[in-house]
Amino acid sequence: MKIVLLGPPGAGKGTFAAQASKRLGLPHISTGDLFRAAIKNETSLGKKVKDILANGLLVPDELTIGLVKDRLLQPDAADGWILDGFPRTIPQAEALQEINPAELVLNLEVDDGLILQRLMGRRICRNCGKIYHMVTMPPKRDGICDACGGELYTRSDDQEDSIKTRLAAYREQTEPLVQWYGDRNLLIPLRGKGTPDSVYAAFEEVLRNR
Ligand code: AP5
Ligand code: MG
C-alpha cells in the first residue's frame, strides 16, 4: 500500500506513521526526519536546509522532490510506503504522481488549539526518534527514552515563532492539497483527536470499508 499522510504540524503524522509502519510492515518515510538527519550529519543538504527548518519555512521543491525520489528507489520501498510530510505543495504532489502515485491519502484533522498543546509538549529521542509528549505520552523516566535509554530533546522548530510560521506555510501551501487529492478521489479524512490507538482504530475502519 502507498499511503500519503497530510495534516498540519503537530497533527500526529509521525506518531500515526510509526504505528502504521510497524503494523503494516511498510517503511515510514518522513521528509522532516530526512532533513533533520542531514542536519545532524552536517551533509551539504543539511547545511542548505538548517536555517529553513529552524525558521519553520518550507524547503524548496527541487531539493525536496530529489530527496524523496532517491528514497523511493531504495529496495525497502518497492512494495509500498507511508509518506509523512510529503507532498506539501502542488508541484510536489504532481511530481509524486509521476514518480510513484499514492493509493490512499489520509488527512489527519485536528483543531488549532490542540496543535499548539501537542507541539509545545513534544519531546523526541535523540537516538531512536521515538516521539513523546510531556502530558499525553510521557516517558517513564524524565528526559530518557523508554525504548533505548537515549536523551529526549525539544525540536528547534517547536518554538512559538516557528510554530506560527509552520502553520502559515501549511495553510498557504499544503492545505490546497486536500482539495487536489479530493478531486482525484484519493482523500480520506481521519479524526486526529483522541488517543493514538483510537486514531489507528479509525484508520483500520477505513481499510475495512474500502
Ligand atoms: P516535519 O517534521 O514534517 O514537521 P511538521 O509537518 O510540522 O509536523 P510535525 O512533525 O511537527 O508533527 P506531526 O504531525 O508529525 O506530529 P507528531 O506525531 O510528532 O517537517 C519539519 C520541517 O521540515 C518543515 O517545517 C519544513 O521546513 C521541512 N519539510 C519537511 N517536509 C517538507 C516538504 N515536503 N517540503 C518542504 N519542506 C519540508 O505529534 C506531535 C505531538 O503530539 C507529540 O508530542 C505526540 O506525542 C503528540 N501526539 C500525537 N498524536 C497524539 C494523539 N493521538 N494523542 C495524544 N497526543 C498525540
Ligand atoms: Mg512529524
PDB file of C-alpha atoms and ligand atoms in Angstrom:
ATOM      1  CA  MET A   1       0.000   0.000   0.000  1.00  0.00           C
ATOM      2  CA  LYS A   2       1.222   3.510  -0.814  1.00  0.00           C
ATOM      3  CA  ILE A   3      -0.055   5.974   1.770  1.00  0.00           C
ATOM      4  CA  VAL A   4       0.397   9.745   1.991  1.00  0.00           C
ATOM      5  CA  LEU A   5      -0.240  11.460   5.315  1.00  0.00           C
ATOM      6  CA  LEU A   6      -1.497  15.025   5.197  1.00  0.00           C
ATOM      7  CA  GLY A   7      -2.171  17.215   8.189  1.00  0.00           C
ATOM      8  CA  PRO A   8      -0.961  20.372   9.929  1.00  0.00           C
ATOM      9  CA  PRO A   9       2.142  20.497  12.140  1.00  0.00           C
ATOM     10  CA  GLY A  10       1.503  18.505  15.302  1.00  0.00           C
ATOM     11  CA  ALA A  11      -1.499  16.647  13.862  1.00  0.00           C
ATOM     12  CA  GLY A  12       0.144  13.363  14.845  1.00  0.00           C
ATOM     13  CA  LYS A  13       1.532  12.301  11.454  1.00  0.00           C
ATOM     14  CA  GLY A  14       4.779  10.927  12.877  1.00  0.00           C
ATOM     15  CA  THR A  15       3.025   9.174  15.759  1.00  0.00           C
ATOM     16  CA  PHE A  16       0.470   7.561  13.457  1.00  0.00           C
ATOM     17  CA  ALA A  17       3.075   6.649  10.824  1.00  0.00           C
ATOM     18  CA  ALA A  18       5.308   4.895  13.374  1.00  0.00           C
ATOM     19  CA  GLN A  19       2.372   2.736  14.462  1.00  0.00           C
ATOM     20  CA  ALA A  20       1.166   2.031  10.911  1.00  0.00           C
ATOM     21  CA  SER A  21       4.689   1.235   9.734  1.00  0.00           C
ATOM     22  CA  LYS A  22       5.084  -1.416  12.438  1.00  0.00           C
ATOM     23  CA  ARG A  23       1.662  -2.952  11.897  1.00  0.00           C
ATOM     24  CA  LEU A  24       1.665  -2.912   8.088  1.00  0.00           C
ATOM     25  CA  GLY A  25       5.374  -3.630   7.609  1.00  0.00           C
ATOM     26  CA  LEU A  26       5.868  -0.576   5.395  1.00  0.00           C
ATOM     27  CA  PRO A  27       8.732   1.927   5.604  1.00  0.00           C
ATOM     28  CA  HIS A  28       7.912   5.227   7.317  1.00  0.00           C
ATOM     29  CA  ILE A  29       9.405   7.959   5.160  1.00  0.00           C
ATOM     30  CA  SER A  30       9.319  11.384   6.802  1.00  0.00           C
ATOM     31  CA  THR A  31      10.881  14.248   4.865  1.00  0.00           C
ATOM     32  CA  GLY A  32      11.217  16.190   8.120  1.00  0.00           C
ATOM     33  CA  ASP A  33      13.208  13.277   9.630  1.00  0.00           C
ATOM     34  CA  LEU A  34      15.372  13.003   6.490  1.00  0.00           C
ATOM     35  CA  PHE A  35      16.185  16.718   6.654  1.00  0.00           C
ATOM     36  CA  ARG A  36      16.916  16.543  10.402  1.00  0.00           C
ATOM     37  CA  ALA A  37      19.262  13.571   9.829  1.00  0.00           C
ATOM     38  CA  ALA A  38      21.076  15.541   7.110  1.00  0.00           C
ATOM     39  CA  ILE A  39      21.464  18.489   9.511  1.00  0.00           C
ATOM     40  CA  LYS A  40      22.764  16.228  12.293  1.00  0.00           C
ATOM     41  CA  ASN A  41      25.282  14.619   9.920  1.00  0.00           C
ATOM     42  CA  GLU A  42      26.308  18.047   8.573  1.00  0.00           C
ATOM     43  CA  THR A  43      25.906  16.949   4.941  1.00  0.00           C
ATOM     44  CA  SER A  44      25.743  19.548   2.158  1.00  0.00           C
ATOM     45  CA  LEU A  45      21.945  19.141   2.113  1.00  0.00           C
ATOM     46  CA  GLY A  46      21.902  19.601   5.893  1.00  0.00           C
ATOM     47  CA  LYS A  47      23.838  22.858   5.625  1.00  0.00           C
ATOM     48  CA  LYS A  48      21.410  24.165   2.991  1.00  0.00           C
ATOM     49  CA  VAL A  49      18.261  23.400   4.994  1.00  0.00           C
ATOM     50  CA  LYS A  50      19.301  24.023   8.616  1.00  0.00           C
ATOM     51  CA  ASP A  51      18.051  27.609   8.874  1.00  0.00           C
ATOM     52  CA  ILE A  52      14.964  26.884   6.771  1.00  0.00           C
ATOM     53  CA  LEU A  53      13.801  24.185   9.212  1.00  0.00           C
ATOM     54  CA  ALA A  54      14.650  26.191  12.326  1.00  0.00           C
ATOM     55  CA  ASN A  55      12.556  29.083  10.984  1.00  0.00           C
ATOM     56  CA  GLY A  56       9.611  26.867  10.026  1.00  0.00           C
ATOM     57  CA  LEU A  57       9.702  27.623   6.293  1.00  0.00           C
ATOM     58  CA  LEU A  58       9.378  25.036   3.523  1.00  0.00           C
ATOM     59  CA  VAL A  59      12.482  23.669   1.811  1.00  0.00           C
ATOM     60  CA  PRO A  60      12.465  24.464  -1.953  1.00  0.00           C
ATOM     61  CA  ASP A  61      10.621  21.904  -4.083  1.00  0.00           C
ATOM     62  CA  GLU A  62      13.641  20.827  -6.202  1.00  0.00           C
ATOM     63  CA  LEU A  63      15.620  19.756  -3.131  1.00  0.00           C
ATOM     64  CA  THR A  64      12.661  18.003  -1.509  1.00  0.00           C
ATOM     65  CA  ILE A  65      11.497  16.188  -4.640  1.00  0.00           C
ATOM     66  CA  GLY A  66      15.052  14.967  -5.369  1.00  0.00           C
ATOM     67  CA  LEU A  67      15.394  13.625  -1.839  1.00  0.00           C
ATOM     68  CA  VAL A  68      12.098  11.709  -1.986  1.00  0.00           C
ATOM     69  CA  LYS A  69      12.779  10.392  -5.481  1.00  0.00           C
ATOM     70  CA  ASP A  70      16.045   8.820  -4.243  1.00  0.00           C
ATOM     71  CA  ARG A  71      14.411   7.433  -1.102  1.00  0.00           C
ATOM     72  CA  LEU A  72      11.565   5.786  -3.022  1.00  0.00           C
ATOM     73  CA  LEU A  73      14.129   3.954  -5.155  1.00  0.00           C
ATOM     74  CA  GLN A  74      15.509   2.122  -2.109  1.00  0.00           C
ATOM     75  CA  PRO A  75      14.627  -1.597  -2.112  1.00  0.00           C
ATOM     76  CA  ASP A  76      12.546  -1.407   1.106  1.00  0.00           C
ATOM     77  CA  ALA A  77      10.132   0.969  -0.631  1.00  0.00           C
ATOM     78  CA  ALA A  78       9.384  -1.364  -3.537  1.00  0.00           C
ATOM     79  CA  ASP A  79       6.155  -2.777  -2.077  1.00  0.00           C
ATOM     80  CA  GLY A  80       4.723   0.389  -0.592  1.00  0.00           C
ATOM     81  CA  TRP A  81       5.418   3.152   1.896  1.00  0.00           C
ATOM     82  CA  ILE A  82       3.970   5.672   4.301  1.00  0.00           C
ATOM     83  CA  LEU A  83       4.955   9.189   3.289  1.00  0.00           C
ATOM     84  CA  ASP A  84       4.824  11.597   6.234  1.00  0.00           C
ATOM     85  CA  GLY A  85       5.172  15.289   5.343  1.00  0.00           C
ATOM     86  CA  PHE A  86       5.434  14.858   1.579  1.00  0.00           C
ATOM     87  CA  PRO A  87       3.938  16.175  -0.629  1.00  0.00           C
ATOM     88  CA  ARG A  88       3.457  19.598   0.895  1.00  0.00           C
ATOM     89  CA  THR A  89       2.946  21.700  -2.255  1.00  0.00           C
ATOM     90  CA  ILE A  90       1.056  21.159  -5.514  1.00  0.00           C
ATOM     91  CA  PRO A  91       4.315  20.796  -7.541  1.00  0.00           C
ATOM     92  CA  GLN A  92       5.457  18.101  -5.057  1.00  0.00           C
ATOM     93  CA  ALA A  93       2.121  16.261  -5.474  1.00  0.00           C
ATOM     94  CA  GLU A  94       2.440  16.471  -9.260  1.00  0.00           C
ATOM     95  CA  ALA A  95       5.983  15.092  -9.052  1.00  0.00           C
ATOM     96  CA  LEU A  96       4.840  12.176  -6.870  1.00  0.00           C
ATOM     97  CA  GLN A  97       2.082  11.337  -9.373  1.00  0.00           C
ATOM     98  CA  GLU A  98       4.825  10.979 -11.999  1.00  0.00           C
ATOM     99  CA  ILE A  99       7.372   9.118  -9.870  1.00  0.00           C
ATOM    100  CA  ASN A 100       5.154   6.721  -7.929  1.00  0.00           C
ATOM    101  CA  PRO A 101       1.495   7.673  -7.286  1.00  0.00           C
ATOM    102  CA  ALA A 102      -0.124   7.381  -3.857  1.00  0.00           C
ATOM    103  CA  GLU A 103      -3.050   4.975  -3.449  1.00  0.00           C
ATOM    104  CA  LEU A 104      -4.501   6.462  -0.284  1.00  0.00           C
ATOM    105  CA  VAL A 105      -4.198   9.950   1.189  1.00  0.00           C
ATOM    106  CA  LEU A 106      -5.123  10.294   4.851  1.00  0.00           C
ATOM    107  CA  ASN A 107      -5.864  13.781   6.094  1.00  0.00           C
ATOM    108  CA  LEU A 108      -5.345  13.969   9.852  1.00  0.00           C
ATOM    109  CA  GLU A 109      -7.726  16.633  11.104  1.00  0.00           C
ATOM    110  CA  VAL A 110      -7.112  18.496  14.382  1.00  0.00           C
ATOM    111  CA  ASP A 111      -8.133  21.884  15.831  1.00  0.00           C
ATOM    112  CA  ASP A 112      -5.618  24.729  16.131  1.00  0.00           C
ATOM    113  CA  GLY A 113      -5.812  24.653  19.955  1.00  0.00           C
ATOM    114  CA  LEU A 114      -4.763  21.024  20.028  1.00  0.00           C
ATOM    115  CA  ILE A 115      -1.894  21.673  17.609  1.00  0.00           C
ATOM    116  CA  LEU A 116      -0.275  24.137  19.982  1.00  0.00           C
ATOM    117  CA  GLN A 117      -0.718  21.849  23.004  1.00  0.00           C
ATOM    118  CA  ARG A 118       0.786  18.943  21.125  1.00  0.00           C
ATOM    119  CA  LEU A 119       3.799  20.825  19.786  1.00  0.00           C
ATOM    120  CA  MET A 120       4.641  22.654  22.994  1.00  0.00           C
ATOM    121  CA  GLY A 121       4.740  19.363  24.928  1.00  0.00           C
ATOM    122  CA  ARG A 122       6.585  17.238  22.372  1.00  0.00           C
ATOM    123  CA  ARG A 123       9.929  15.589  23.140  1.00  0.00           C
ATOM    124  CA  ILE A 124      11.870  13.299  20.791  1.00  0.00           C
ATOM    125  CA  CYS A 125      14.570  10.724  21.413  1.00  0.00           C
ATOM    126  CA  ARG A 126      17.888  11.918  20.005  1.00  0.00           C
ATOM    127  CA  ASN A 127      18.926   8.323  19.416  1.00  0.00           C
ATOM    128  CA  CYS A 128      15.925   6.377  18.025  1.00  0.00           C
ATOM    129  CA  GLY A 129      13.465   9.167  17.131  1.00  0.00           C
ATOM    130  CA  LYS A 130      10.599   7.904  19.318  1.00  0.00           C
ATOM    131  CA  ILE A 131       8.045  10.661  19.910  1.00  0.00           C
ATOM    132  CA  TYR A 132       6.775  11.585  23.390  1.00  0.00           C
ATOM    133  CA  HIS A 133       4.503  14.201  24.891  1.00  0.00           C
ATOM    134  CA  MET A 134       5.091  15.554  28.384  1.00  0.00           C
ATOM    135  CA  VAL A 135       1.366  15.263  29.227  1.00  0.00           C
ATOM    136  CA  THR A 136      -0.251  12.716  26.910  1.00  0.00           C
ATOM    137  CA  MET A 137       2.674  10.332  26.362  1.00  0.00           C
ATOM    138  CA  PRO A 138       5.369  10.988  28.972  1.00  0.00           C
ATOM    139  CA  PRO A 139       8.431   8.773  29.281  1.00  0.00           C
ATOM    140  CA  LYS A 140       8.736   6.605  32.412  1.00  0.00           C
ATOM    141  CA  ARG A 141      11.920   8.432  33.443  1.00  0.00           C
ATOM    142  CA  ASP A 142      12.204  12.181  32.943  1.00  0.00           C
ATOM    143  CA  GLY A 143      14.192  13.086  29.818  1.00  0.00           C
ATOM    144  CA  ILE A 144      15.061   9.452  28.975  1.00  0.00           C
ATOM    145  CA  CYS A 145      13.660   7.326  26.142  1.00  0.00           C
ATOM    146  CA  ASP A 146      11.783   4.209  27.341  1.00  0.00           C
ATOM    147  CA  ALA A 147      12.755   2.307  24.201  1.00  0.00           C
ATOM    148  CA  CYS A 148      16.515   2.872  24.039  1.00  0.00           C
ATOM    149  CA  GLY A 149      17.609   4.992  27.016  1.00  0.00           C
ATOM    150  CA  GLY A 150      18.515   7.893  24.687  1.00  0.00           C
ATOM    151  CA  GLU A 151      18.254  11.556  25.656  1.00  0.00           C
ATOM    152  CA  LEU A 152      14.979  13.370  24.881  1.00  0.00           C
ATOM    153  CA  TYR A 153      15.136  16.792  23.225  1.00  0.00           C
ATOM    154  CA  THR A 154      12.828  19.562  22.031  1.00  0.00           C
ATOM    155  CA  ARG A 155      12.869  20.228  18.269  1.00  0.00           C
ATOM    156  CA  SER A 156      14.383  23.613  17.330  1.00  0.00           C
ATOM    157  CA  ASP A 157      11.194  24.483  15.411  1.00  0.00           C
ATOM    158  CA  ASP A 158       8.878  23.757  18.369  1.00  0.00           C
ATOM    159  CA  GLN A 159       9.100  27.391  19.493  1.00  0.00           C
ATOM    160  CA  GLU A 160       6.169  29.766  19.285  1.00  0.00           C
ATOM    161  CA  ASP A 161       7.554  31.857  16.364  1.00  0.00           C
ATOM    162  CA  SER A 162       8.464  28.853  14.213  1.00  0.00           C
ATOM    163  CA  ILE A 163       5.154  27.156  15.001  1.00  0.00           C
ATOM    164  CA  LYS A 164       3.301  30.255  13.709  1.00  0.00           C
ATOM    165  CA  THR A 165       5.379  30.238  10.509  1.00  0.00           C
ATOM    166  CA  ARG A 166       4.841  26.479  10.028  1.00  0.00           C
ATOM    167  CA  LEU A 167       1.090  26.869  10.448  1.00  0.00           C
ATOM    168  CA  ALA A 168       1.021  29.733   7.934  1.00  0.00           C
ATOM    169  CA  ALA A 169       3.069  27.660   5.453  1.00  0.00           C
ATOM    170  CA  TYR A 170       0.653  24.782   5.975  1.00  0.00           C
ATOM    171  CA  ARG A 171      -2.415  26.942   5.326  1.00  0.00           C
ATOM    172  CA  GLU A 172      -0.958  28.640   2.245  1.00  0.00           C
ATOM    173  CA  GLN A 173       0.987  25.860   0.558  1.00  0.00           C
ATOM    174  CA  THR A 174      -0.166  22.491   1.881  1.00  0.00           C
ATOM    175  CA  GLU A 175      -3.872  22.788   2.655  1.00  0.00           C
ATOM    176  CA  PRO A 176      -4.740  23.195  -1.076  1.00  0.00           C
ATOM    177  CA  LEU A 177      -3.663  19.546  -1.428  1.00  0.00           C
ATOM    178  CA  VAL A 178      -6.806  18.484   0.461  1.00  0.00           C
ATOM    179  CA  GLN A 179      -8.881  19.681  -2.497  1.00  0.00           C
ATOM    180  CA  TRP A 180      -6.278  18.443  -5.016  1.00  0.00           C
ATOM    181  CA  TYR A 181      -6.372  14.871  -3.712  1.00  0.00           C
ATOM    182  CA  GLY A 182     -10.131  15.109  -3.107  1.00  0.00           C
ATOM    183  CA  ASP A 183     -10.607  15.885  -6.807  1.00  0.00           C
ATOM    184  CA  ARG A 184      -8.712  12.664  -7.574  1.00  0.00           C
ATOM    185  CA  ASN A 185     -10.853  10.574  -5.188  1.00  0.00           C
ATOM    186  CA  LEU A 186      -7.848   9.657  -3.058  1.00  0.00           C
ATOM    187  CA  LEU A 187      -8.570  11.668   0.092  1.00  0.00           C
ATOM    188  CA  ILE A 188      -9.815  10.110   3.312  1.00  0.00           C
ATOM    189  CA  PRO A 189     -10.378  12.351   6.350  1.00  0.00           C
ATOM    190  CA  LEU A 190      -9.219  10.905   9.671  1.00  0.00           C
ATOM    191  CA  ARG A 191     -10.059  12.477  13.027  1.00  0.00           C
ATOM    192  CA  GLY A 192      -6.714  13.205  14.713  1.00  0.00           C
ATOM    193  CA  LYS A 193      -8.216  13.948  18.123  1.00  0.00           C
ATOM    194  CA  GLY A 194      -8.172  11.148  20.700  1.00  0.00           C
ATOM    195  CA  THR A 195      -5.519   8.659  21.720  1.00  0.00           C
ATOM    196  CA  PRO A 196      -3.078   7.224  19.148  1.00  0.00           C
ATOM    197  CA  ASP A 197      -4.882   3.876  19.477  1.00  0.00           C
ATOM    198  CA  SER A 198      -8.254   5.444  18.697  1.00  0.00           C
ATOM    199  CA  VAL A 199      -6.797   7.233  15.655  1.00  0.00           C
ATOM    200  CA  TYR A 200      -5.355   3.927  14.461  1.00  0.00           C
ATOM    201  CA  ALA A 201      -8.677   2.148  15.046  1.00  0.00           C
ATOM    202  CA  ALA A 202     -10.411   4.766  12.859  1.00  0.00           C
ATOM    203  CA  PHE A 203      -7.838   4.046  10.137  1.00  0.00           C
ATOM    204  CA  GLU A 204      -8.486   0.297  10.367  1.00  0.00           C
ATOM    205  CA  GLU A 205     -12.179   1.025   9.941  1.00  0.00           C
ATOM    206  CA  VAL A 206     -11.308   2.959   6.768  1.00  0.00           C
ATOM    207  CA  LEU A 207      -9.350  -0.021   5.446  1.00  0.00           C
ATOM    208  CA  ARG A 208     -12.230  -2.408   6.176  1.00  0.00           C
ATOM    209  CA  ASN A 209     -14.685  -0.180   4.300  1.00  0.00           C
ATOM    210  CA  ARG A 210     -12.520   0.384   1.229  1.00  0.00           C
TER     211      ARG A 210
HETATM  212  P1  AP5 B   1       8.010  17.830   9.776  1.00  0.00           P
HETATM  213  O1  AP5 B   1       8.997  17.151  10.602  1.00  0.00           O
HETATM  214  O2  AP5 B   1       7.190  17.046   8.828  1.00  0.00           O
HETATM  215  O3  AP5 B   1       7.080  18.714  10.712  1.00  0.00           O
HETATM  216  P2  AP5 B   1       5.523  19.097  10.685  1.00  0.00           P
HETATM  217  O4  AP5 B   1       4.775  18.860   9.440  1.00  0.00           O
HETATM  218  O5  AP5 B   1       5.495  20.484  11.206  1.00  0.00           O
HETATM  219  O6  AP5 B   1       4.856  18.071  11.603  1.00  0.00           O
HETATM  220  P3  AP5 B   1       5.377  17.614  12.985  1.00  0.00           P
HETATM  221  O7  AP5 B   1       6.446  16.596  12.817  1.00  0.00           O
HETATM  222  O8  AP5 B   1       5.676  18.805  13.834  1.00  0.00           O
HETATM  223  O9  AP5 B   1       4.047  16.969  13.605  1.00  0.00           O
HETATM  224  P4  AP5 B   1       3.425  15.538  13.417  1.00  0.00           P
HETATM  225  O10 AP5 B   1       2.154  15.706  12.667  1.00  0.00           O
HETATM  226  O11 AP5 B   1       4.403  14.562  12.904  1.00  0.00           O
HETATM  227  O12 AP5 B   1       3.057  15.225  14.925  1.00  0.00           O
HETATM  228  P5  AP5 B   1       3.711  14.192  15.973  1.00  0.00           P
HETATM  229  O13 AP5 B   1       3.281  12.804  15.651  1.00  0.00           O
HETATM  230  O14 AP5 B   1       5.156  14.473  16.178  1.00  0.00           O
HETATM  231  O15 AP5 B   1       8.745  18.957   8.921  1.00  0.00           O
HETATM  232  C1  AP5 B   1       9.661  19.811   9.546  1.00  0.00           C
HETATM  233  C2  AP5 B   1      10.211  20.803   8.558  1.00  0.00           C
HETATM  234  O16 AP5 B   1      10.914  20.120   7.504  1.00  0.00           O
HETATM  235  C3  AP5 B   1       9.194  21.686   7.832  1.00  0.00           C
HETATM  236  O17 AP5 B   1       8.804  22.797   8.600  1.00  0.00           O
HETATM  237  C4  AP5 B   1       9.994  22.079   6.588  1.00  0.00           C
HETATM  238  O18 AP5 B   1      10.954  23.052   6.895  1.00  0.00           O
HETATM  239  C5  AP5 B   1      10.740  20.784   6.262  1.00  0.00           C
HETATM  240  N1  AP5 B   1       9.974  19.918   5.371  1.00  0.00           N
HETATM  241  C6  AP5 B   1       9.528  18.664   5.664  1.00  0.00           C
HETATM  242  N2  AP5 B   1       8.868  18.142   4.632  1.00  0.00           N
HETATM  243  C7  AP5 B   1       8.886  19.073   3.641  1.00  0.00           C
HETATM  244  C8  AP5 B   1       8.357  19.128   2.324  1.00  0.00           C
HETATM  245  N3  AP5 B   1       7.666  18.107   1.822  1.00  0.00           N
HETATM  246  N4  AP5 B   1       8.580  20.239   1.597  1.00  0.00           N
HETATM  247  C9  AP5 B   1       9.285  21.266   2.081  1.00  0.00           C
HETATM  248  N5  AP5 B   1       9.811  21.295   3.340  1.00  0.00           N
HETATM  249  C10 AP5 B   1       9.602  20.203   4.105  1.00  0.00           C
HETATM  250  O19 AP5 B   1       2.885  14.610  17.297  1.00  0.00           O
HETATM  251  C11 AP5 B   1       3.056  15.884  17.900  1.00  0.00           C
HETATM  252  C12 AP5 B   1       2.908  15.735  19.425  1.00  0.00           C
HETATM  253  O20 AP5 B   1       1.587  15.277  19.731  1.00  0.00           O
HETATM  254  C13 AP5 B   1       3.852  14.672  20.041  1.00  0.00           C
HETATM  255  O21 AP5 B   1       4.274  15.130  21.284  1.00  0.00           O
HETATM  256  C14 AP5 B   1       2.983  13.423  20.186  1.00  0.00           C
HETATM  257  O22 AP5 B   1       3.411  12.635  21.280  1.00  0.00           O
HETATM  258  C15 AP5 B   1       1.607  14.022  20.432  1.00  0.00           C
HETATM  259  N6  AP5 B   1       0.524  13.215  19.840  1.00  0.00           N
HETATM  260  C16 AP5 B   1       0.471  12.767  18.554  1.00  0.00           C
HETATM  261  N7  AP5 B   1      -0.665  12.070  18.337  1.00  0.00           N
HETATM  262  C17 AP5 B   1      -1.331  12.096  19.533  1.00  0.00           C
HETATM  263  C18 AP5 B   1      -2.584  11.559  19.934  1.00  0.00           C
HETATM  264  N8  AP5 B   1      -3.356  10.869  19.105  1.00  0.00           N
HETATM  265  N9  AP5 B   1      -2.985  11.779  21.209  1.00  0.00           N
HETATM  266  C19 AP5 B   1      -2.203  12.475  22.071  1.00  0.00           C
HETATM  267  N10 AP5 B   1      -1.016  13.016  21.742  1.00  0.00           N
HETATM  268  C20 AP5 B   1      -0.579  12.825  20.484  1.00  0.00           C
HETATM  269 MG    MG B   2       6.398  14.666  12.284  1.00  0.00          MG
END
